[in-house]
PDB file of C-alpha atoms in Angstrom:
ATOM      1  CA  MET A 271       3.883   6.983  23.309  1.00 51.00           C
ATOM      2  CA  LYS A 272       4.369   5.963  26.740  1.00 53.00           C
ATOM      3  CA  ARG A 273       4.173   1.927  26.985  1.00 56.00           C
ATOM      4  CA  GLY A 274       1.788   2.239  29.772  1.00 56.00           C
ATOM      5  CA  ASP A 275      -0.308   3.726  27.183  1.00 65.00           C
ATOM      6  CA  LEU A 276      -0.969   1.201  25.030  1.00 67.00           C
ATOM      7  CA  PRO A 277      -3.137  -1.215  26.907  1.00 66.00           C
ATOM      8  CA  LEU A 278      -5.168   1.464  27.841  1.00 68.00           C
ATOM      9  CA  ARG A 279      -5.400   2.536  23.943  1.00 67.00           C
ATOM     10  CA  LEU A 280      -6.515  -0.734  22.841  1.00 65.00           C
ATOM     11  CA  ALA A 281      -9.097  -1.160  25.338  1.00 66.00           C
ATOM     12  CA  SER A 282     -10.376   2.094  23.940  1.00 69.00           C
ATOM     13  CA  LEU A 283     -10.111   0.750  20.710  1.00 69.00           C
ATOM     14  CA  GLY A 284     -11.673  -2.367  21.134  1.00 64.00           C
ATOM     15  CA  LEU A 285     -14.786  -0.585  23.131  1.00 66.00           C
ATOM     16  CA  ALA A 286     -15.211   1.880  19.937  1.00 59.00           C
ATOM     17  CA  ALA A 287     -15.509  -1.417  17.550  1.00 55.00           C
ATOM     18  CA  ALA A 288     -17.868  -2.931  20.106  1.00 53.00           C
ATOM     19  CA  LEU A 289     -19.818  -0.002  20.058  1.00 50.00           C
ATOM     20  CA  TRP A 290     -20.058   0.046  16.359  1.00 47.00           C
ATOM     21  CA  PHE A 291     -21.329  -3.170  15.868  1.00 49.00           C
ATOM     22  CA  VAL A 292     -24.136  -2.910  18.506  1.00 46.00           C
ATOM     23  CA  ILE A 293     -25.085   0.650  16.860  1.00 47.00           C
ATOM     24  CA  ALA A 294     -24.657  -1.113  13.460  1.00 48.00           C
ATOM     25  CA  GLY A 295     -26.535  -4.015  14.378  1.00 51.00           C
ATOM     26  CA  ARG A 296     -29.392  -1.850  15.631  1.00 58.00           C
ATOM     27  CA  GLN A 297     -29.889  -0.154  12.160  1.00 83.00           C
ATOM     28  CA  THR A 298     -32.802  -1.677  10.219  1.00 88.00           C
ATOM     29  CA  ALA A 299     -34.525  -1.327   6.671  1.00 94.00           C
ATOM     30  CA  GLU A 300     -38.127  -2.176   5.588  1.00 94.00           C
ATOM     31  CA  ARG A 301     -39.523  -3.785   2.358  1.00 94.00           C
ATOM     32  CA  GLY A 302     -42.831  -4.162   0.977  1.00 95.00           C
ATOM     33  CA  LEU A 303     -43.905  -7.261  -0.828  1.00 95.00           C
ATOM     34  CA  SER A 304     -47.053  -8.300  -2.278  1.00 96.00           C
ATOM     35  CA  VAL A 305     -47.346 -12.080  -1.075  1.00 96.00           C
ATOM     36  CA  PRO A 306     -49.486 -14.945  -2.522  1.00 96.00           C
ATOM     37  CA  VAL A 307     -51.919 -16.389  -0.130  1.00 95.00           C
ATOM     38  CA  GLU A 308     -52.021 -20.321  -0.157  1.00 95.00           C
ATOM     39  CA  LEU A 309     -55.523 -21.956   1.107  1.00 94.00           C
ATOM     40  CA  ARG A 310     -54.239 -25.208   3.074  1.00 94.00           C
ATOM     41  CA  ASN A 311     -56.279 -28.526   3.895  1.00 95.00           C
ATOM     42  CA  VAL A 312     -59.512 -27.137   2.362  1.00 92.00           C
ATOM     43  CA  PRO A 313     -61.910 -29.933   2.835  1.00 93.00           C
ATOM     44  CA  ARG A 314     -63.326 -32.104   0.196  1.00 91.00           C
ATOM     45  CA  GLU A 315     -66.196 -31.373  -1.400  1.00 93.00           C
ATOM     46  CA  LEU A 316     -66.244 -27.938  -0.270  1.00 94.00           C
ATOM     47  CA  GLU A 317     -65.664 -24.721  -2.937  1.00 92.00           C
ATOM     48  CA  LEU A 318     -64.080 -21.364  -2.566  1.00 90.00           C
ATOM     49  CA  THR A 319     -66.668 -18.878  -4.164  1.00 89.00           C
ATOM     50  CA  GLY A 320     -66.523 -14.896  -4.542  1.00 80.00           C
ATOM     51  CA  ASP A 321     -64.004 -12.795  -5.227  1.00 81.00           C
ATOM     52  CA  PRO A 322     -60.893 -14.569  -3.307  1.00 78.00           C
ATOM     53  CA  VAL A 323     -57.903 -12.442  -2.434  1.00 85.00           C
ATOM     54  CA  ASN A 324     -54.834 -14.148  -3.996  1.00 91.00           C
ATOM     55  CA  ALA A 325     -52.319 -11.999  -2.619  1.00 95.00           C
ATOM     56  CA  VAL A 326     -51.690  -9.497   0.440  1.00 96.00           C
ATOM     57  CA  GLU A 327     -49.207  -6.745   0.489  1.00 96.00           C
ATOM     58  CA  VAL A 328     -46.774  -7.504   3.754  1.00 96.00           C
ATOM     59  CA  ARG A 329     -44.017  -5.178   5.032  1.00 96.00           C
ATOM     60  CA  VAL A 330     -41.304  -7.103   6.378  1.00 96.00           C
ATOM     61  CA  ARG A 331     -38.231  -5.635   8.877  1.00 95.00           C
ATOM     62  CA  ALA A 332     -34.455  -6.771   8.714  1.00 94.00           C
ATOM     63  CA  SER A 333     -30.772  -5.409   8.787  1.00 92.00           C
ATOM     64  CA  PRO A 334     -30.046  -3.538   5.456  1.00 92.00           C
ATOM     65  CA  GLY A 335     -27.998  -6.771   4.480  1.00 89.00           C
ATOM     66  CA  LEU A 336     -30.663  -9.035   4.752  1.00 91.00           C
ATOM     67  CA  ILE A 337     -33.232  -6.883   3.292  1.00 93.00           C
ATOM     68  CA  ASP A 338     -31.323  -6.503  -0.168  1.00 92.00           C
ATOM     69  CA  SER A 339     -30.651 -10.000  -0.184  1.00 92.00           C
ATOM     70  CA  LEU A 340     -34.426 -10.954   0.239  1.00 94.00           C
ATOM     71  CA  ASP A 341     -35.936 -13.563  -1.908  1.00 94.00           C
ATOM     72  CA  PRO A 342     -39.640 -12.794  -2.319  1.00 94.00           C
ATOM     73  CA  ARG A 343     -40.274 -16.215  -3.280  1.00 93.00           C
ATOM     74  CA  LYS A 344     -39.741 -17.596   0.370  1.00 94.00           C
ATOM     75  CA  VAL A 345     -42.157 -15.454   1.534  1.00 96.00           C
ATOM     76  CA  LEU A 346     -45.429 -16.562   1.881  1.00 96.00           C
ATOM     77  CA  ALA A 347     -49.373 -16.374   3.609  1.00 96.00           C
ATOM     78  CA  THR A 348     -50.847 -19.449   4.596  1.00 95.00           C
ATOM     79  CA  ILE A 349     -54.024 -20.282   6.114  1.00 94.00           C
ATOM     80  CA  ASP A 350     -55.456 -23.612   7.552  1.00 94.00           C
ATOM     81  CA  LEU A 351     -59.065 -24.608   6.462  1.00 93.00           C
ATOM     82  CA  ALA A 352     -59.112 -28.253   8.462  1.00 93.00           C
ATOM     83  CA  GLY A 353     -62.249 -28.673   9.825  1.00 91.00           C
ATOM     84  CA  ALA A 354     -63.944 -25.556   7.737  1.00 92.00           C
ATOM     85  CA  ARG A 355     -67.678 -26.039   7.048  1.00 92.00           C
ATOM     86  CA  GLU A 356     -69.952 -24.570   4.572  1.00 93.00           C
ATOM     87  CA  GLY A 357     -70.749 -20.889   5.058  1.00 93.00           C
ATOM     88  CA  GLU A 358     -68.983 -17.548   5.558  1.00 93.00           C
ATOM     89  CA  ARG A 359     -65.499 -17.487   7.308  1.00 92.00           C
ATOM     90  CA  ILE A 360     -63.721 -14.482   8.749  1.00 93.00           C
ATOM     91  CA  ILE A 361     -59.789 -15.151   8.777  1.00 93.00           C
ATOM     92  CA  GLN A 362     -57.502 -12.613  10.328  1.00 95.00           C
ATOM     93  CA  LEU A 363     -53.944 -12.560   9.079  1.00 94.00           C
ATOM     94  CA  THR A 364     -51.495 -12.731  11.471  1.00 95.00           C
ATOM     95  CA  PRO A 365     -47.587 -12.515  11.498  1.00 95.00           C
ATOM     96  CA  ASP A 366     -47.158 -16.180  12.473  1.00 94.00           C
ATOM     97  CA  ARG A 367     -49.509 -16.885   9.489  1.00 95.00           C
ATOM     98  CA  ILE A 368     -46.691 -15.174   7.004  1.00 96.00           C
ATOM     99  CA  GLN A 369     -43.552 -17.433   6.281  1.00 95.00           C
ATOM    100  CA  VAL A 370     -40.295 -15.431   6.159  1.00 95.00           C
ATOM    101  CA  PRO A 371     -36.686 -16.580   6.231  1.00 94.00           C
ATOM    102  CA  PHE A 372     -34.681 -16.418   9.485  1.00 93.00           C
ATOM    103  CA  GLY A 373     -33.912 -12.506  10.482  1.00 92.00           C
ATOM    104  CA  PHE A 374     -37.029 -11.279   9.432  1.00 94.00           C
ATOM    105  CA  ARG A 375     -39.656  -9.781  10.990  1.00 95.00           C
ATOM    106  CA  VAL A 376     -43.366  -8.964  10.078  1.00 96.00           C
ATOM    107  CA  VAL A 377     -44.525  -5.494  10.825  1.00 96.00           C
ATOM    108  CA  LYS A 378     -47.773  -4.928   8.665  1.00 96.00           C
ATOM    109  CA  ILE A 379     -50.281  -7.131   6.885  1.00 96.00           C
ATOM    110  CA  THR A 380     -53.100  -5.401   4.670  1.00 96.00           C
ATOM    111  CA  PRO A 381     -55.443  -6.491   4.488  1.00 95.00           C
ATOM    112  CA  SER A 382     -55.121  -8.375   7.558  1.00 94.00           C
ATOM    113  CA  LEU A 383     -59.002  -9.676   7.384  1.00 95.00           C
ATOM    114  CA  LEU A 384     -60.076 -11.871   4.754  1.00 94.00           C
ATOM    115  CA  THR A 385     -63.431 -13.058   4.111  1.00 93.00           C
ATOM    116  CA  LEU A 386     -63.924 -16.418   2.392  1.00 93.00           C
ATOM    117  CA  ASN A 387     -67.156 -18.019   1.387  1.00 94.00           C
ATOM    118  CA  LEU A 388     -67.284 -21.373   1.470  1.00 95.00           C
ATOM    119  CA  GLU A 389     -69.938 -24.284  -0.580  1.00 95.00           C
ATOM    120  CA  SER A 390     -70.401 -27.560  -0.913  1.00 96.00           C
ATOM    121  CA  THR A 391     -69.690 -29.201  -4.226  1.00 96.00           C
ATOM    122  CA  ARG A 392     -72.477 -30.300  -6.315  1.00 96.00           C
ATOM    123  CA  ARG A 393     -72.514 -31.927 -10.129  1.00 96.00           C
ATOM    124  CA  LYS A 394     -75.419 -32.257 -12.491  1.00 97.00           C
ATOM    125  CA  MET A 395     -75.407 -33.126 -16.040  1.00 97.00           C
ATOM    126  CA  VAL A 396     -76.550 -30.147 -18.371  1.00 98.00           C
ATOM    127  CA  PRO A 397     -76.964 -30.299 -22.376  1.00 98.00           C
ATOM    128  CA  VAL A 398     -74.660 -29.141 -24.737  1.00 98.00           C
ATOM    129  CA  ARG A 399     -75.477 -26.516 -27.036  1.00 97.00           C
ATOM    130  CA  PRO A 400     -73.353 -26.901 -30.242  1.00 97.00           C
ATOM    131  CA  ARG A 401     -72.427 -23.849 -32.428  1.00 97.00           C
ATOM    132  CA  VAL A 402     -71.961 -23.562 -36.087  1.00 97.00           C
ATOM    133  CA  MET A 403     -70.370 -20.388 -38.157  1.00 97.00           C
ATOM    134  CA  GLY A 404     -70.562 -19.666 -41.727  1.00 97.00           C
ATOM    135  CA  ARG A 405     -72.878 -20.187 -44.628  1.00 96.00           C
ATOM    136  CA  PRO A 406     -73.435 -23.815 -46.646  1.00 96.00           C
ATOM    137  CA  ALA A 407     -73.139 -23.817 -50.215  1.00 96.00           C
ATOM    138  CA  ALA A 408     -75.909 -22.058 -52.711  1.00 93.00           C
ATOM    139  CA  GLY A 409     -78.803 -23.789 -52.438  1.00 91.00           C
ATOM    140  CA  PHE A 410     -78.058 -25.826 -49.174  1.00 94.00           C
ATOM    141  CA  GLU A 411     -79.090 -25.347 -45.527  1.00 94.00           C
ATOM    142  CA  VAL A 412     -78.366 -26.651 -41.902  1.00 96.00           C
ATOM    143  CA  ALA A 413     -81.143 -29.047 -41.102  1.00 92.00           C
ATOM    144  CA  GLU A 414     -80.100 -30.037 -37.696  1.00 95.00           C
ATOM    145  CA  VAL A 415     -76.729 -29.824 -35.417  1.00 97.00           C
ATOM    146  CA  ALA A 416     -76.335 -32.303 -32.801  1.00 97.00           C
ATOM    147  CA  SER A 417     -73.735 -33.279 -29.941  1.00 97.00           C
ATOM    148  CA  ASP A 418     -72.026 -36.602 -29.290  1.00 97.00           C
ATOM    149  CA  PRO A 419     -72.486 -36.819 -26.206  1.00 97.00           C
ATOM    150  CA  ALA A 420     -75.804 -34.582 -25.383  1.00 97.00           C
ATOM    151  CA  GLU A 421     -75.022 -34.177 -22.192  1.00 97.00           C
ATOM    152  CA  VAL A 422     -72.052 -33.168 -19.639  1.00 97.00           C
ATOM    153  CA  ARG A 423     -71.174 -33.227 -16.101  1.00 97.00           C
ATOM    154  CA  VAL A 424     -70.449 -30.092 -14.738  1.00 97.00           C
ATOM    155  CA  ALA A 425     -69.088 -29.905 -10.992  1.00 97.00           C
ATOM    156  CA  GLY A 426     -68.736 -26.665  -8.756  1.00 96.00           C
ATOM    157  CA  PRO A 427     -69.832 -24.651  -5.742  1.00 96.00           C
ATOM    158  CA  ARG A 428     -73.497 -25.449  -5.157  1.00 95.00           C
ATOM    159  CA  SER A 429     -75.350 -22.234  -5.820  1.00 94.00           C
ATOM    160  CA  ARG A 430     -73.313 -21.882  -9.416  1.00 95.00           C
ATOM    161  CA  VAL A 431     -74.212 -25.479 -10.720  1.00 97.00           C
ATOM    162  CA  GLN A 432     -77.878 -24.614  -9.824  1.00 96.00           C
ATOM    163  CA  GLU A 433     -77.924 -21.671 -12.379  1.00 96.00           C
ATOM    164  CA  ILE A 434     -76.291 -23.084 -15.253  1.00 97.00           C
ATOM    165  CA  GLU A 435     -78.672 -24.194 -17.726  1.00 97.00           C
ATOM    166  CA  SER A 436     -76.561 -25.511 -20.644  1.00 97.00           C
ATOM    167  CA  ALA A 437     -72.566 -25.816 -21.903  1.00 98.00           C
ATOM    168  CA  PHE A 438     -71.303 -24.755 -25.374  1.00 98.00           C
ATOM    169  CA  THR A 439     -69.272 -25.769 -27.982  1.00 98.00           C
ATOM    170  CA  GLU A 440     -66.430 -24.373 -29.755  1.00 97.00           C
ATOM    171  CA  PRO A 441     -67.982 -22.939 -33.545  1.00 97.00           C
ATOM    172  CA  VAL A 442     -68.033 -25.810 -36.092  1.00 98.00           C
ATOM    173  CA  SER A 443     -67.752 -24.191 -39.720  1.00 97.00           C
ATOM    174  CA  VAL A 444     -70.134 -24.900 -42.462  1.00 97.00           C
ATOM    175  CA  GLU A 445     -69.057 -22.759 -44.575  1.00 97.00           C
ATOM    176  CA  ALA A 446     -69.455 -23.655 -48.562  1.00 96.00           C
ATOM    177  CA  ALA A 447     -70.907 -27.234 -47.125  1.00 96.00           C
ATOM    178  CA  ASP A 448     -72.836 -29.416 -49.272  1.00 95.00           C
ATOM    179  CA  ARG A 449     -72.859 -32.542 -47.006  1.00 95.00           C
ATOM    180  CA  ILE A 450     -72.995 -33.406 -43.698  1.00 96.00           C
ATOM    181  CA  VAL A 451     -69.993 -31.770 -41.621  1.00 97.00           C
ATOM    182  CA  ARG A 452     -68.643 -33.733 -38.483  1.00 97.00           C
ATOM    183  CA  GLU A 453     -65.984 -32.502 -35.964  1.00 97.00           C
ATOM    184  CA  ALA A 454     -64.428 -33.171 -32.701  1.00 98.00           C
ATOM    185  CA  VAL A 455     -64.617 -29.874 -30.697  1.00 98.00           C
ATOM    186  CA  ASN A 456     -63.671 -28.766 -27.035  1.00 98.00           C
ATOM    187  CA  VAL A 457     -66.766 -27.944 -24.635  1.00 98.00           C
ATOM    188  CA  GLY A 458     -66.634 -24.517 -22.667  1.00 97.00           C
ATOM    189  CA  LEU A 459     -68.600 -23.239 -19.606  1.00 97.00           C
ATOM    190  CA  GLU A 460     -69.336 -19.486 -19.079  1.00 95.00           C
ATOM    191  CA  ASP A 461     -68.883 -19.953 -15.268  1.00 94.00           C
ATOM    192  CA  PRO A 462     -65.318 -19.949 -14.900  1.00 92.00           C
ATOM    193  CA  LEU A 463     -65.835 -21.435 -11.228  1.00 93.00           C
ATOM    194  CA  LEU A 464     -66.942 -24.542 -12.812  1.00 96.00           C
ATOM    195  CA  ARG A 465     -65.277 -27.145 -14.386  1.00 96.00           C
ATOM    196  CA  LEU A 466     -66.195 -30.384 -16.539  1.00 97.00           C
ATOM    197  CA  GLU A 467     -65.782 -33.780 -15.266  1.00 96.00           C
ATOM    198  CA  GLY A 468     -65.793 -36.773 -17.524  1.00 91.00           C
ATOM    199  CA  GLY A 469     -64.275 -35.375 -20.689  1.00 87.00           C
ATOM    200  CA  SER A 470     -64.458 -31.718 -22.050  1.00 93.00           C
ATOM    201  CA  ARG A 471     -64.759 -32.970 -26.214  1.00 96.00           C
ATOM    202  CA  VAL A 472     -67.436 -33.849 -27.879  1.00 98.00           C
ATOM    203  CA  THR A 473     -68.260 -35.129 -31.624  1.00 98.00           C
ATOM    204  CA  VAL A 474     -70.589 -31.909 -33.191  1.00 98.00           C
ATOM    205  CA  THR A 475     -72.847 -33.058 -36.281  1.00 98.00           C
ATOM    206  CA  ALA A 476     -73.976 -30.691 -38.543  1.00 97.00           C
ATOM    207  CA  GLN A 477     -76.813 -32.012 -41.098  1.00 96.00           C
ATOM    208  CA  VAL A 478     -76.424 -30.037 -44.548  1.00 96.00           C
ATOM    209  CA  ARG A 479     -79.163 -30.597 -46.980  1.00 93.00           C
ATOM    210  CA  GLU A 480     -80.583 -29.297 -50.312  1.00 92.00           C
ATOM    211  CA  ALA A 481     -82.504 -26.290 -49.602  1.00 92.00           C
ATOM    212  CA  ARG A 482     -86.080 -27.272 -48.875  1.00 91.00           C
ATOM    213  CA  GLU A 483     -89.348 -25.426 -50.147  1.00 92.00           C
ATOM    214  CA  THR A 484     -92.827 -24.954 -50.307  1.00 95.00           C
ATOM    215  CA  ARG A 485     -95.002 -25.424 -53.540  1.00 96.00           C
ATOM    216  CA  VAL A 486     -98.833 -25.155 -53.547  1.00 97.00           C
ATOM    217  CA  PHE A 487    -101.066 -27.300 -56.163  1.00 97.00           C
ATOM    218  CA  GLU A 488    -104.049 -25.903 -57.053  1.00 96.00           C
ATOM    219  CA  GLY A 489    -107.251 -27.193 -58.392  1.00 96.00           C
ATOM    220  CA  LEU A 490    -106.389 -31.180 -57.520  1.00 97.00           C
ATOM    221  CA  ARG A 491    -109.486 -33.606 -57.804  1.00 96.00           C
ATOM    222  CA  VAL A 492    -110.514 -35.117 -54.655  1.00 96.00           C
ATOM    223  CA  VAL A 493    -111.247 -38.932 -54.810  1.00 95.00           C
ATOM    224  CA  ALA A 494    -114.009 -40.782 -52.885  1.00 93.00           C
ATOM    225  CA  ARG A 495    -112.774 -43.902 -51.843  1.00 92.00           C
ATOM    226  CA  GLY A 496    -115.010 -46.761 -50.366  1.00 88.00           C
ATOM    227  CA  ARG A 497    -118.114 -45.778 -51.771  1.00 87.00           C
ATOM    228  CA  PRO A 498    -118.915 -43.208 -54.256  1.00 89.00           C
ATOM    229  CA  ALA A 499    -119.766 -39.916 -52.575  1.00 90.00           C
ATOM    230  CA  HIS A 500    -120.775 -36.230 -53.609  1.00 92.00           C
ATOM    231  CA  LEU A 501    -117.972 -33.917 -52.605  1.00 94.00           C
ATOM    232  CA  GLU A 502    -117.808 -30.303 -51.901  1.00 95.00           C
ATOM    233  CA  PRO A 503    -115.411 -28.830 -52.824  1.00 96.00           C
ATOM    234  CA  ALA A 504    -114.492 -31.341 -55.147  1.00 95.00           C
ATOM    235  CA  GLN A 505    -111.301 -29.739 -55.776  1.00 96.00           C
ATOM    236  CA  VAL A 506    -108.581 -28.821 -53.728  1.00 97.00           C
ATOM    237  CA  ALA A 507    -105.167 -26.928 -52.805  1.00 97.00           C
ATOM    238  CA  VAL A 508    -102.273 -29.206 -51.757  1.00 97.00           C
ATOM    239  CA  VAL A 509     -98.754 -27.658 -49.894  1.00 97.00           C
ATOM    240  CA  VAL A 510     -95.954 -29.964 -50.280  1.00 97.00           C
ATOM    241  CA  SER A 511     -92.627 -29.284 -48.939  1.00 95.00           C
ATOM    242  CA  GLY A 512     -89.223 -30.782 -49.833  1.00 93.00           C
ATOM    243  CA  PRO A 513     -85.726 -30.298 -51.593  1.00 92.00           C
ATOM    244  CA  ALA A 514     -86.405 -27.752 -54.312  1.00 89.00           C
ATOM    245  CA  SER A 515     -84.865 -29.853 -57.133  1.00 88.00           C
ATOM    246  CA  GLN A 516     -87.179 -32.981 -56.511  1.00 91.00           C
ATOM    247  CA  LEU A 517     -90.300 -30.420 -55.562  1.00 92.00           C
ATOM    248  CA  ARG A 518     -89.709 -28.639 -59.021  1.00 91.00           C
ATOM    249  CA  ALA A 519     -89.803 -31.891 -60.852  1.00 91.00           C
ATOM    250  CA  LEU A 520     -93.070 -33.043 -59.016  1.00 95.00           C
ATOM    251  CA  GLU A 521     -96.020 -33.199 -61.503  1.00 95.00           C
ATOM    252  CA  PRO A 522     -99.719 -32.479 -60.195  1.00 95.00           C
ATOM    253  CA  SER A 523    -101.025 -35.815 -61.294  1.00 95.00           C
ATOM    254  CA  ALA A 524     -98.367 -37.448 -58.573  1.00 96.00           C
ATOM    255  CA  VAL A 525    -100.001 -35.540 -55.752  1.00 97.00           C
ATOM    256  CA  GLN A 526    -103.886 -37.451 -55.063  1.00 97.00           C
ATOM    257  CA  PRO A 527    -105.979 -35.799 -52.321  1.00 97.00           C
ATOM    258  CA  TYR A 528    -108.494 -38.442 -50.868  1.00 97.00           C
ATOM    259  CA  VAL A 529    -111.244 -38.876 -48.678  1.00 95.00           C
ATOM    260  CA  GLU A 530    -112.383 -42.504 -46.964  1.00 93.00           C
ATOM    261  CA  VAL A 531    -116.049 -42.732 -47.116  1.00 91.00           C
ATOM    262  CA  PRO A 532    -117.358 -45.046 -44.543  1.00 88.00           C
ATOM    263  CA  ALA A 533    -119.766 -48.101 -45.717  1.00 81.00           C
ATOM    264  CA  ASP A 534    -123.005 -46.531 -44.813  1.00 77.00           C
ATOM    265  CA  PRO A 535    -122.648 -42.932 -43.281  1.00 72.00           C
ATOM    266  CA  PRO A 536    -124.958 -39.995 -43.131  1.00 80.00           C
ATOM    267  CA  ALA A 537    -123.957 -36.710 -44.686  1.00 80.00           C
ATOM    268  CA  GLY A 538    -121.033 -34.963 -43.112  1.00 89.00           C
ATOM    269  CA  ARG A 539    -117.485 -33.733 -43.168  1.00 92.00           C
ATOM    270  CA  LEU A 540    -114.468 -36.023 -43.769  1.00 93.00           C
ATOM    271  CA  PRO A 541    -110.603 -35.068 -43.308  1.00 95.00           C
ATOM    272  CA  LEU A 542    -108.752 -34.871 -46.759  1.00 96.00           C
ATOM    273  CA  GLY A 543    -105.616 -37.243 -47.021  1.00 96.00           C
ATOM    274  CA  VAL A 544    -102.796 -37.228 -49.733  1.00 97.00           C
ATOM    275  CA  GLU A 545    -100.957 -39.739 -51.463  1.00 96.00           C
ATOM    276  CA  LEU A 546     -97.706 -39.413 -53.005  1.00 95.00           C
ATOM    277  CA  ALA A 547     -96.812 -40.936 -56.029  1.00 93.00           C
ATOM    278  CA  PRO A 548     -93.536 -43.393 -54.945  1.00 92.00           C
ATOM    279  CA  GLY A 549     -90.291 -42.151 -55.850  1.00 88.00           C
ATOM    280  CA  HIS A 550     -90.447 -39.231 -53.475  1.00 88.00           C
ATOM    281  CA  PRO A 551     -89.500 -40.020 -49.671  1.00 87.00           C
ATOM    282  CA  ALA A 552     -88.094 -36.885 -49.366  1.00 89.00           C
ATOM    283  CA  LEU A 553     -91.097 -34.782 -50.244  1.00 94.00           C
ATOM    284  CA  ALA A 554     -93.763 -34.105 -47.417  1.00 95.00           C
ATOM    285  CA  VAL A 555     -97.297 -32.779 -47.573  1.00 96.00           C
ATOM    286  CA  VAL A 556     -97.586 -29.942 -44.979  1.00 96.00           C
ATOM    287  CA  GLU A 557    -101.157 -28.514 -45.894  1.00 96.00           C
ATOM    288  CA  THR A 558    -104.548 -28.900 -47.453  1.00 96.00           C
ATOM    289  CA  ARG A 559    -106.978 -26.098 -48.564  1.00 96.00           C
ATOM    290  CA  PRO A 560    -109.281 -26.944 -46.746  1.00 96.00           C
ATOM    291  CA  ALA A 561    -108.590 -29.813 -44.222  1.00 95.00           C
ATOM    292  CA  GLN A 562    -111.963 -31.187 -44.489  1.00 95.00           C
ATOM    293  CA  VAL A 563    -114.678 -31.750 -47.223  1.00 95.00           C
ATOM    294  CA  THR A 564    -118.355 -32.399 -46.931  1.00 94.00           C
ATOM    295  CA  PHE A 565    -119.887 -35.342 -48.374  1.00 91.00           C
ATOM    296  CA  SER A 566    -123.243 -36.743 -49.342  1.00 89.00           C
ATOM    297  CA  PRO A 567    -123.235 -40.856 -50.188  1.00 85.00           C
ATOM    298  CA  LEU A 568    -124.269 -41.927 -53.567  1.00 81.00           C
ATOM    299  CA  ARG A 569    -126.770 -44.178 -54.088  1.00 70.00           C
ATOM    300  CA  ARG A 570    -125.197 -47.592 -55.735  1.00 60.00           C
ATOM    301  CA  ARG A 571    -127.417 -48.255 -59.076  1.00 57.00           C
ATOM    302  CA  SER A 572    -129.318 -51.921 -58.867  1.00 50.00           C
ATOM    303  CA  ALA A 573    -127.789 -54.154 -60.947  1.00 48.00           C
ATOM    304  CA  GLY A 574    -129.465 -54.881 -64.432  1.00 48.00           C
ATOM    305  CA  ARG A 575    -130.186 -51.166 -64.640  1.00 46.00           C
TER     306      ARG A 575
END
């Protein structure tokens, strides 16, 4: 090799290297990503309704080396809702709304148009619907179920809050219970767009009592109070309700039907009353058959006769 050829050869080598770098630098690669959508500056007292798009598909382009080193967590789609008002908004996702690391270019966004529905926030109190499960012990029943507090405050989009009528509790078991069951439980809502404010736990009380029955006492004599009177019918039936054990022990003589006869009445009809003997506070009269009797006053006998 001649000495005069060395500079020429070096120049050729440099030109080839520069050309290789230019060509290599022009090589690109693409990668598709599922990118989360972040809403920023959402006005207070506005709620997002409908089926929001939580992610979009984004294709980015860069050199092969950069593509291979891309951390998907550093790619984010952002929507600025500063100044938004209630109603429907159509948002166009452009490349400048996609955050990507330096050296990457966004070439495609799917979908590129997003529809957002915004509603004002509303709040209201709704009753709590306690739930119980299981069967009490034999001979017992659930008389009443209550929640403390009886209401909770619900917040959310205006249209959803208007529709909700109640909240519900976790089930409380009364299986084999023979006395009051009381338990603190969580409260739930059927609509996932609604939330509870001011606490999500209540105390549920299930009043478990001895099973109640009814018993009919036939042929009970009606007593006229106030003044003597002829009553028709003179005997009636009385229906009594209460705990089974107390009801079975109740004697017919402890059930007294009566009518209050006015001082100077014409003949007519009077409603029946019933008096139970003391010592039966859990028993109650539910019906008399008939409900009224016909009466006619009897003349009082003169003194000395």
